């Protein structure tokens, strides 16, 4: 008999409960499978960056599994549903008795998994399903009224009290080998993403990076808003593909010698924001279908301005901090969180372009694209979401730039046209200076655009 582990967004061998469950206590052969589904990813707006990130984690996973005596098979399918049919065919051929995987949230993910469960049952196999994306089952973390949380702070309190009562299990070690090393590795498609990643993408890199980051974790609160500084963990792509687990990150914070420092506590808080958005996706999977959390905001008269959208995407808006962020995104598949908020507010509240256009562009460009966090981030900035920024909160990109990139170092790195401009002039170059440096003129006037948006929101 054979046991099969289905890898999805959990591309690692340590702290992998489905793998551990499959390897321990069974004498049967263990195999692993992954569905390579570029068309399905495209339907979700996931671009080459995300495929590149998956590929990078998969290459390492295949090697690590081979050392454990477990062959990884890559099945190529157009969609998840046809992939499940192939997976069941594979399972029948190899006389699989149990299929193990981790649960995922999201509209299509839930349909896929229900189909897989039904097909597995029909084929006479068992299924084993574990929790991996989040710390606690979302169905167990409810308000006193028995409802989902819509506000972050009480959610965080509840999450932490749950953790105090029943701490997250310590991360699992890598299972012992189940047989001799497998010599043949699967062919994993090349992905020609033109960017250059500055993030850890596979399991080994992610762990090295986490132990480096834990040295500065106590300073996270002061450093995290400065885009020119490497003050954040940059683990988002590894968390999205599952090259590192949430439990491993949480464990490194909770067991940190300075766990009570503001820095470590703030980092924990950010991980809990990730939980918050994943729980929302669990309770309201329709947000995966581009619906605002509060439908009243659908009436906002979004502008159809292809030129402005294109200039925003390419980092040619004439606002240096916005352009720096958008260029960092395209070139490296990642953008600093503070700058994500600035560019998102700029698109939605100053260009008045539908937040879903921004959500889609981010999905196409990010290595760390994660439906729940991306949607949560966009709906927060657009004020259409749960516990979002109030509608009248509109970031002034120029003052944000002065505050968080005071020397202009971040701008200089990503907007080389302005490399020689001194700090005092770099945040808002004059018309003459921009012309002289070959830099774009601003797409909109901040004050006028802000006033128009406020007027629209007030009408709603
Ligand atoms: C418009 C917008 C879109 C975003 N899209 C994504 C996305 O697709 N994928 C993604 O992982 N994050 C997204 N974020 C959240 C955040 O910007 C990134 O998680 C963070 O910049 C990743 O860098 P880091 O790993 O160094 O984070 P750190 O600051 O080191 O935080 C550690 C981890 O906590 C989680 N996290 C941190 N901040 C947030 C947050 N505000 N919301 C949810 N999770 C958070 C991430 O998993 C991150 O890796 C988005 C934010 C905004 C404003």
Coordinates of C-alpha atoms and ligand atoms in Angstrom, one line a residue:
X1 CA 0.0 0.0 0.0
X2 CA 1.1 3.6 -0.6
X3 CA 0.4 6.8 1.3
X4 CA 0.2 10.0 -0.7
X5 CA 1.0 13.6 0.5
X6 CA -0.5 16.4 -1.6
X7 CA 1.7 19.5 -1.4
X8 CA 0.0 22.8 -2.1
X9 CA 1.0 26.1 -0.3
X10 CA 3.1 24.1 2.2
X11 CA 6.3 23.5 0.2
X12 CA 8.6 22.3 3.0
X13 CA 9.5 19.2 4.9
X14 CA 9.8 20.5 8.5
X15 CA 6.7 21.3 10.5
X16 CA 4.6 19.6 7.9
X17 CA 1.9 17.8 9.7
X18 CA 0.5 15.9 6.7
X19 CA 4.0 14.6 5.9
X20 CA 4.7 13.7 9.5
X21 CA 1.4 11.9 9.8
X22 CA 2.0 10.0 6.6
X23 CA 5.5 9.0 7.5
X24 CA 5.0 7.9 11.1
X25 CA 3.4 4.7 12.1
X26 CA 2.8 3.3 8.6
X27 CA 4.9 0.6 7.0
X28 CA 3.7 1.6 3.5
X29 CA 5.5 3.5 0.8
X30 CA 5.2 7.3 0.9
X31 CA 4.8 9.4 -2.3
X32 CA 4.3 13.1 -2.8
X33 CA 2.4 15.0 -5.4
X34 CA 2.1 18.6 -6.6
X35 CA -0.3 20.0 -9.2
X36 CA 1.4 22.4 -11.7
X37 CA -1.6 24.5 -12.9
X38 CA -0.5 27.7 -14.6
X39 CA -3.9 28.3 -16.2
X40 CA -5.6 28.1 -12.8
X41 CA -3.1 30.5 -11.4
X42 CA -3.7 32.9 -14.2
X43 CA -7.5 32.7 -13.5
X44 CA -6.5 33.9 -10.0
X45 CA -4.4 36.7 -11.5
X46 CA -1.2 35.1 -10.2
X47 CA 1.7 36.1 -12.4
X48 CA 5.1 34.7 -13.3
X49 CA 6.6 36.0 -10.0
X50 CA 4.3 33.7 -8.0
X51 CA 5.2 30.8 -10.3
X52 CA 8.8 31.6 -9.9
X53 CA 8.4 31.6 -6.1
X54 CA 6.6 28.3 -6.2
X55 CA 9.2 26.8 -8.5
X56 CA 12.1 27.9 -6.3
X57 CA 10.5 26.3 -3.2
X58 CA 9.6 23.1 -5.2
X59 CA 13.1 22.5 -6.4
X60 CA 14.4 22.4 -2.9
X61 CA 11.4 20.4 -1.7
X62 CA 11.9 17.7 -4.4
X63 CA 15.5 17.3 -3.2
X64 CA 14.7 17.2 0.5
X65 CA 11.9 14.7 -0.1
X66 CA 14.2 12.5 -2.2
X67 CA 16.6 12.4 0.8
X68 CA 13.7 11.1 2.9
X69 CA 13.1 8.4 0.3
X70 CA 10.0 10.1 -1.0
X71 CA 9.6 10.7 -4.8
X72 CA 7.8 13.9 -5.7
X73 CA 5.6 13.7 -8.8
X74 CA 4.5 16.9 -10.6
X75 CA 1.2 16.5 -12.4
X76 CA 0.6 19.1 -15.2
X77 CA -3.1 20.2 -15.4
X78 CA -5.0 23.2 -16.7
X79 CA -7.2 23.6 -13.7
X80 CA -7.4 22.3 -10.2
X81 CA -10.5 20.2 -11.0
X82 CA -8.8 18.4 -13.9
X83 CA -5.7 18.1 -11.7
X84 CA -7.7 16.3 -9.0
X85 CA -8.9 13.8 -11.7
X86 CA -5.3 13.2 -12.6
X87 CA -4.3 12.9 -8.9
X88 CA -7.1 10.3 -8.3
X89 CA -5.9 8.4 -11.4
X90 CA -2.3 8.5 -10.1
X91 CA -3.6 7.3 -6.7
X92 CA -5.5 4.4 -8.2
X93 CA -2.5 3.3 -10.3
X94 CA -0.2 3.3 -7.2
X95 CA -2.8 1.7 -4.9
X96 CA -2.9 4.6 -2.5
X97 CA -4.8 3.9 0.7
X98 CA -4.6 7.4 2.2
X99 CA -4.3 10.9 0.7
X100 CA -3.1 13.6 3.2
X101 CA -3.2 17.4 2.7
X102 CA -3.7 20.7 4.5
X103 CA -6.9 22.6 4.3
X104 CA -6.9 25.9 2.3
X105 CA -9.4 28.8 2.3
X106 CA -10.7 30.6 -0.7
X107 CA -13.6 30.0 -3.1
X108 CA -12.0 27.7 -5.6
X109 CA -9.7 26.0 -3.1
X110 CA -12.8 24.9 -1.1
X111 CA -14.6 23.6 -4.2
X112 CA -11.4 21.8 -5.3
X113 CA -10.9 20.1 -1.9
X114 CA -14.5 19.1 -1.6
X115 CA -14.3 17.5 -5.0
X116 CA -11.0 15.7 -4.0
X117 CA -12.6 14.4 -0.8
X118 CA -15.6 13.0 -2.8
X119 CA -13.4 11.5 -5.4
X120 CA -11.1 9.9 -2.9
X121 CA -14.0 8.4 -1.0
X122 CA -15.4 7.0 -4.3
X123 CA -12.1 5.5 -5.0
X124 CA -12.1 3.8 -1.6
X125 CA -9.3 5.8 -0.1
X126 CA -9.0 7.6 3.2
X127 CA -8.3 11.3 3.5
X128 CA -6.4 13.0 6.3
X129 CA -6.8 16.8 6.4
X130 CA -4.7 19.1 8.7
X131 CA -4.6 22.8 9.6
X132 CA -1.5 24.7 8.3
X133 CA -2.4 28.1 6.9
X134 CA -3.5 29.5 10.3
X135 CA -2.8 29.0 13.9
X136 CA -6.3 28.1 15.1
X137 CA -9.4 26.8 13.4
X138 CA -11.3 29.9 12.4
X139 CA -14.6 28.3 13.4
X140 CA -13.3 28.3 17.1
X141 CA -12.3 31.9 17.4
X142 CA -15.5 33.8 17.6
X143 CA -16.9 36.9 19.3
X144 CA -19.1 36.5 22.4
X145 CA -22.1 36.7 20.1
X146 CA -20.7 33.7 18.2
X147 CA -19.8 35.7 15.1
X148 CA -16.6 36.3 13.1
X149 CA -14.4 39.2 14.3
X150 CA -14.7 42.3 12.2
X151 CA -12.3 44.4 14.2
X152 CA -8.6 43.6 14.6
X153 CA -7.8 44.6 18.1
X154 CA -10.4 42.4 19.9
X155 CA -9.5 39.6 17.4
X156 CA -5.8 39.9 18.4
X157 CA -6.7 39.8 22.1
X158 CA -8.8 36.7 21.5
X159 CA -6.1 35.1 19.5
X160 CA -3.5 35.7 22.2
X161 CA -5.8 34.5 25.0
X162 CA -6.4 31.3 23.0
X163 CA -2.7 31.0 22.6
X164 CA -2.2 31.5 26.3
X165 CA -4.7 28.7 27.0
X166 CA -3.6 26.3 24.3
X167 CA -0.3 27.4 22.8
X168 CA 0.4 26.5 19.2
X169 CA 2.1 23.1 19.0
X170 CA 5.9 23.4 18.7
X171 CA 7.0 23.0 15.1
X172 CA 7.5 19.5 14.0
X173 CA 10.9 18.2 13.1
X174 CA 11.7 16.8 9.6
X175 CA 10.5 13.2 9.6
X176 CA 13.0 10.3 9.5
X177 CA 13.7 8.8 6.1
X178 CA 11.1 6.3 4.9
X179 CA 13.4 4.5 2.6
X180 CA 16.7 4.8 0.6
X181 CA 17.3 8.1 -1.1
X182 CA 15.4 8.6 -4.4
X183 CA 17.8 9.2 -7.2
X184 CA 15.5 10.7 -9.8
X185 CA 14.2 14.2 -9.4
X186 CA 11.0 15.5 -11.1
X187 CA 11.2 17.9 -14.0
X188 CA 10.0 21.2 -12.7
X189 CA 9.1 23.7 -15.5
X190 CA 11.4 26.7 -15.9
X191 CA 9.7 30.0 -15.2
X192 CA 11.1 33.0 -17.1
X193 CA 10.2 35.7 -14.6
X194 CA 12.3 38.8 -15.6
X195 CA 12.7 40.1 -12.0
X196 CA 15.4 39.6 -9.5
X197 CA 14.3 38.3 -6.1
X198 CA 15.7 39.8 -2.9
X199 CA 13.7 37.5 -0.6
X200 CA 14.3 33.9 0.7
X201 CA 12.2 31.6 -1.4
X202 CA 13.0 28.0 -0.4
X203 CA 12.8 26.3 3.0
X204 CA 16.6 26.5 3.8
X205 CA 16.9 30.2 2.8
X206 CA 13.8 31.0 4.8
X207 CA 15.2 29.4 8.0
X208 CA 18.6 31.1 7.6
X209 CA 16.7 34.4 7.0
X210 CA 14.5 33.9 10.1
X211 CA 17.5 33.3 12.3
X212 CA 19.2 36.4 10.9
X213 CA 16.0 38.5 11.3
X214 CA 15.5 37.3 14.9
X215 CA 18.7 39.2 15.9
X216 CA 17.0 42.5 14.9
X217 CA 13.4 41.4 15.8
X218 CA 13.5 43.5 19.0
X219 CA 14.1 46.6 16.8
X220 CA 11.2 45.8 14.4
X221 CA 8.9 48.5 15.8
X222 CA 11.3 51.3 15.0
X223 CA 12.7 49.9 11.8
X224 CA 9.6 48.4 10.1
X225 CA 8.3 51.7 8.5
X226 CA 11.6 52.7 6.9
X227 CA 11.7 51.3 3.3
X228 CA 15.4 52.1 2.9
X229 CA 16.3 49.8 5.8
X230 CA 16.0 46.1 5.9
X231 CA 13.9 46.3 9.1
X232 CA 11.3 43.7 8.2
X233 CA 11.6 39.9 7.9
X234 CA 11.0 39.6 4.2
X235 CA 9.5 36.2 4.8
X236 CA 6.2 36.9 3.1
X237 CA 6.9 34.9 -0.1
X238 CA 8.1 31.9 1.9
X239 CA 5.0 32.2 4.1
X240 CA 2.8 32.4 1.0
X241 CA 4.3 29.3 -0.6
X242 CA 4.6 27.6 2.8
X243 CA 8.4 27.3 2.5
X244 CA 8.2 28.3 6.1
X245 CA 5.2 27.8 8.4
X246 CA 3.3 30.3 10.5
X247 CA 4.0 28.1 13.5
X248 CA 7.7 28.3 12.9
X249 CA 7.5 32.1 12.7
X250 CA 5.3 32.4 15.8
X251 CA 7.6 30.0 17.7
X252 CA 10.6 32.1 16.9
X253 CA 8.8 35.1 18.3
X254 CA 7.3 33.5 21.4
X255 CA 10.6 31.8 22.3
X256 CA 12.7 34.9 21.6
X257 CA 14.8 36.0 24.6
X258 CA 13.3 39.5 24.2
X259 CA 9.7 38.3 23.7
X260 CA 8.3 41.2 25.7
X261 CA 10.1 43.9 23.7
X262 CA 7.9 46.2 21.6
X263 CA 9.7 44.9 18.5
X264 CA 8.9 41.3 19.0
X265 CA 5.3 42.1 20.1
X266 CA 4.8 44.2 17.0
X267 CA 6.1 41.5 14.7
X268 CA 3.7 39.0 16.4
X269 CA 0.9 41.5 15.8
X270 CA 1.7 41.6 12.0
X271 CA 1.5 37.8 11.9
X272 CA -1.9 38.1 13.6
X273 CA -3.0 40.6 11.0
X274 CA -2.2 37.8 8.5
X275 CA -4.4 35.5 10.6
X276 CA -7.2 38.1 10.7
X277 CA -7.3 38.3 6.9
X278 CA -7.2 34.5 6.5
X279 CA -10.1 34.1 8.9
X280 CA -12.1 36.7 6.9
X281 CA -11.5 34.6 3.8
X282 CA -12.6 31.5 5.7
X283 CA -15.9 33.2 6.7
X284 CA -16.4 35.2 3.6
X285 CA -14.9 33.3 0.7
X286 CA -16.7 35.5 -1.7
X287 CA -14.1 38.2 -1.2
X288 CA -12.0 35.9 -3.4
X289 CA -14.4 36.9 -6.1
X290 CA -13.5 40.6 -6.0
X291 CA -16.5 41.6 -3.9
X292 CA -16.0 44.5 -1.4
X293 CA -16.7 43.5 2.2
X294 CA -19.3 46.2 2.5
X295 CA -21.2 46.3 -0.8
X296 CA -22.3 49.9 -0.4
X297 CA -18.9 51.0 -1.6
X298 CA -19.5 49.3 -5.0
X299 CA -21.4 52.5 -5.9
X300 CA -18.2 54.6 -5.9
X301 CA -17.7 56.2 -9.4
X302 CA -14.3 54.8 -10.2
X303 CA -12.4 56.4 -13.0
X304 CA -11.7 54.4 -16.2
X305 CA -8.3 56.0 -16.9
X306 CA -6.1 53.5 -18.7
X307 CA -3.2 56.0 -19.1
X308 CA -3.1 56.8 -15.4
X309 CA -3.4 53.1 -14.5
X310 CA -0.5 52.3 -16.8
X311 CA 1.7 55.1 -15.5
X312 CA 1.0 53.9 -11.9
X313 CA 1.9 50.3 -12.9
X314 CA 5.1 51.4 -14.5
X315 CA 6.2 53.9 -11.7
X316 CA 5.7 57.0 -13.9
X317 CA 3.2 59.0 -11.7
X318 CA 5.6 61.9 -11.0
X319 CA 5.3 61.2 -7.2
X320 CA 8.8 59.8 -6.3
X321 CA 7.8 57.6 -3.4
X322 CA 5.0 56.0 -5.4
X323 CA 7.2 55.5 -8.4
X324 CA 10.0 54.0 -6.3
X325 CA 7.5 51.5 -4.8
X326 CA 6.0 50.5 -8.1
X327 CA 9.4 50.0 -9.7
X328 CA 10.6 48.0 -6.7
X329 CA 7.5 45.8 -7.2
X330 CA 8.1 45.1 -10.9
X331 CA 11.9 44.6 -10.5
X332 CA 12.0 42.5 -7.4
X333 CA 8.4 41.0 -7.0
X334 CA 8.2 42.7 -3.5
X335 CA 7.4 46.0 -2.0
X336 CA 7.8 47.4 1.5
X337 CA 4.6 47.4 3.5
X338 CA 4.6 51.2 4.2
X339 CA 5.1 51.8 0.5
X340 CA 2.3 49.3 -0.4
X341 CA -0.1 51.4 1.7
X342 CA 1.1 54.7 0.0
X343 CA 0.8 53.4 -3.6
X344 CA -2.5 51.8 -2.9
X345 CA -4.0 54.9 -1.3
X346 CA -2.6 56.9 -4.2
X347 CA -4.3 54.7 -6.8
X348 CA -7.6 54.5 -5.1
X349 CA -8.0 57.8 -3.4
X350 CA -6.1 60.2 -5.6
X351 CA -6.4 58.6 -9.1
X352 CA -9.8 57.2 -8.1
X353 CA -9.1 54.0 -9.9
X354 CA -11.0 50.9 -8.6
X355 CA -9.0 49.1 -5.9
X356 CA -9.5 45.8 -7.8
X357 CA -7.3 47.0 -10.6
X358 CA -4.5 47.5 -8.0
X359 CA -5.3 44.2 -6.3
X360 CA -4.9 42.5 -9.7
X361 CA -1.6 44.2 -10.6
X362 CA -0.2 43.3 -7.2
X363 CA -1.3 39.7 -7.8
X364 CA 0.4 39.6 -11.1
X365 CA 3.7 41.1 -9.8
X366 CA 4.2 39.9 -6.2
X367 CA 6.3 36.9 -5.3
X368 CA 4.4 36.9 -2.0
X369 CA 0.9 37.1 -3.5
X370 CA -1.5 35.8 -0.9
X371 CA -5.2 36.3 -1.7
X372 CA -6.3 36.9 1.9
X373 CA -3.5 39.5 2.7
X374 CA -3.6 41.2 -0.7
X375 CA -7.4 41.6 -0.6
X376 CA -7.3 42.6 3.0
X377 CA -4.5 45.2 2.3
X378 CA -6.4 46.7 -0.7
X379 CA -9.8 46.8 1.1
X380 CA -8.1 48.4 4.1
X381 CA -6.6 51.2 1.9
X382 CA -9.7 51.6 -0.1
X383 CA -11.8 51.8 3.1
X384 CA -14.2 49.2 1.7
X385 CA -13.1 46.4 4.0
X386 CA -13.3 45.2 7.6
X387 CA -11.6 47.4 10.2
X388 CA -10.3 49.5 7.2
X389 CA -8.9 52.9 7.2
X390 CA -11.8 55.4 7.5
X391 CA -12.8 56.9 4.2
X392 CA -11.5 60.3 5.1
X393 CA -8.0 58.9 5.8
X394 CA -6.0 59.7 2.7
X395 CA -2.3 59.5 2.9
X396 CA -0.4 62.5 1.6
X397 CA 2.4 60.7 -0.4
X398 CA 4.7 63.7 -0.1
X399 CA 4.6 63.9 3.7
X400 CA 4.7 60.1 4.0
X401 CA 7.9 60.2 1.9
X402 CA 9.5 62.9 4.1
X403 CA 8.6 61.0 7.2
X404 CA 9.6 57.5 6.3
X405 CA 12.4 58.1 3.7
X406 CA 13.8 61.3 5.2
X407 CA 17.1 61.1 3.3
X408 CA 15.5 60.0 0.1
X409 CA 17.7 56.9 0.0
X410 CA 14.8 54.5 -1.0
X411 CA 13.7 56.9 -3.8
X412 CA 17.3 57.2 -5.1
X413 CA 17.7 53.5 -5.3
X414 CA 14.5 52.9 -7.4
X415 CA 14.2 56.2 -9.3
X416 CA 17.7 56.7 -10.8
X417 CA 16.5 59.9 -12.6
X418 CA 16.5 61.5 -9.1
X419 CA 19.7 59.9 -7.8
X420 CA 21.6 63.2 -7.6
X421 CA 18.7 65.3 -6.1
X422 CA 19.3 66.4 -2.5
X423 CA 16.9 65.2 0.3
X424 CA 15.3 68.6 0.6
X425 CA 14.0 68.5 -3.0
X426 CA 13.6 64.8 -3.7
X427 CA 10.2 64.1 -2.2
X428 CA 8.3 66.6 -4.3
X429 CA 10.5 67.9 -7.2
X430 CA 9.5 71.2 -8.7
X431 CA 8.2 71.2 -12.3
X432 CA 11.5 72.7 -13.4
X433 CA 13.7 70.2 -11.5
X434 CA 11.6 67.2 -12.8
X435 CA 11.9 68.4 -16.3
X436 CA 15.7 68.9 -15.9
X437 CA 16.2 65.4 -14.5
X438 CA 14.0 63.8 -17.2
X439 CA 11.4 62.8 -14.5
X440 CA 7.6 62.6 -15.0
X441 CA 5.3 65.5 -14.0
X442 CA 2.7 64.6 -11.4
X443 CA -0.4 62.9 -12.8
X444 CA -2.8 64.8 -10.4
X445 CA -2.7 67.7 -8.0
X446 CA -2.8 66.2 -4.5
X447 CA -5.1 68.8 -2.9
X448 CA -7.6 68.8 -5.6
X449 CA -7.7 65.0 -6.0
X450 CA -8.1 64.6 -2.3
X451 CA -11.0 67.1 -2.1
X452 CA -12.8 65.3 -5.0
X453 CA -12.5 61.9 -3.4
X454 CA -13.8 63.1 -0.1
X455 CA -16.8 64.7 -1.8
X456 CA -17.6 61.4 -3.5
X457 CA -17.2 59.3 -0.3
X458 CA -19.4 61.8 1.6
X459 CA -22.2 61.4 -1.0
X460 CA -22.1 57.6 -0.5
Ligands
LIG1 C1 -2.2 46.9 -0.6 C2 -1.5 45.8 0.2 C3 -1.4 44.5 -0.4 C4 -0.7 43.5 0.3 N1 -0.6 42.3 -0.3 C5 0.0 41.3 0.3 C6 0.2 40.0 -0.2 O1 -0.3 39.7 -1.4 N2 0.8 39.0 0.5 C7 1.3 39.2 1.7 O2 1.9 38.3 2.3 N3 1.2 40.4 2.3 C8 0.6 41.5 1.7 N4 0.4 42.7 2.3 C9 0.9 42.9 3.7 C10 2.3 43.3 3.9 O3 2.6 44.4 3.0 C11 3.4 42.2 3.6 O4 3.0 41.0 4.2 C12 4.8 42.6 4.1 O5 5.2 43.8 3.4 C13 5.7 41.5 3.8 O6 7.0 41.9 4.1 P1 7.8 41.1 5.3 O7 7.7 39.6 5.1 O8 9.1 41.7 5.5 O9 6.8 41.4 6.5 P2 7.0 41.6 8.1 O10 6.8 43.0 8.5 O11 8.3 40.9 8.5 O12 5.8 40.7 8.7 C14 5.9 39.3 8.9 C15 4.8 38.6 8.2 O13 3.5 39.0 8.7 C16 2.6 39.1 7.6 N5 2.1 40.4 7.5 C17 2.8 41.6 7.8 N6 2.0 42.7 7.6 C18 0.8 42.2 7.2 C19 -0.4 42.8 6.9 N7 -0.5 44.2 6.9 N8 -1.4 42.1 6.5 C20 -1.3 40.7 6.4 N9 -0.2 40.1 6.7 C21 0.9 40.8 7.1 C22 3.3 38.6 6.4 O14 3.1 37.2 6.2 C23 4.7 38.9 6.7 O15 5.7 38.1 5.9 C24 -0.2 43.7 1.6 C25 -0.4 45.0 2.2 C26 -1.0 46.0 1.5 C27 -1.1 47.4 2.1

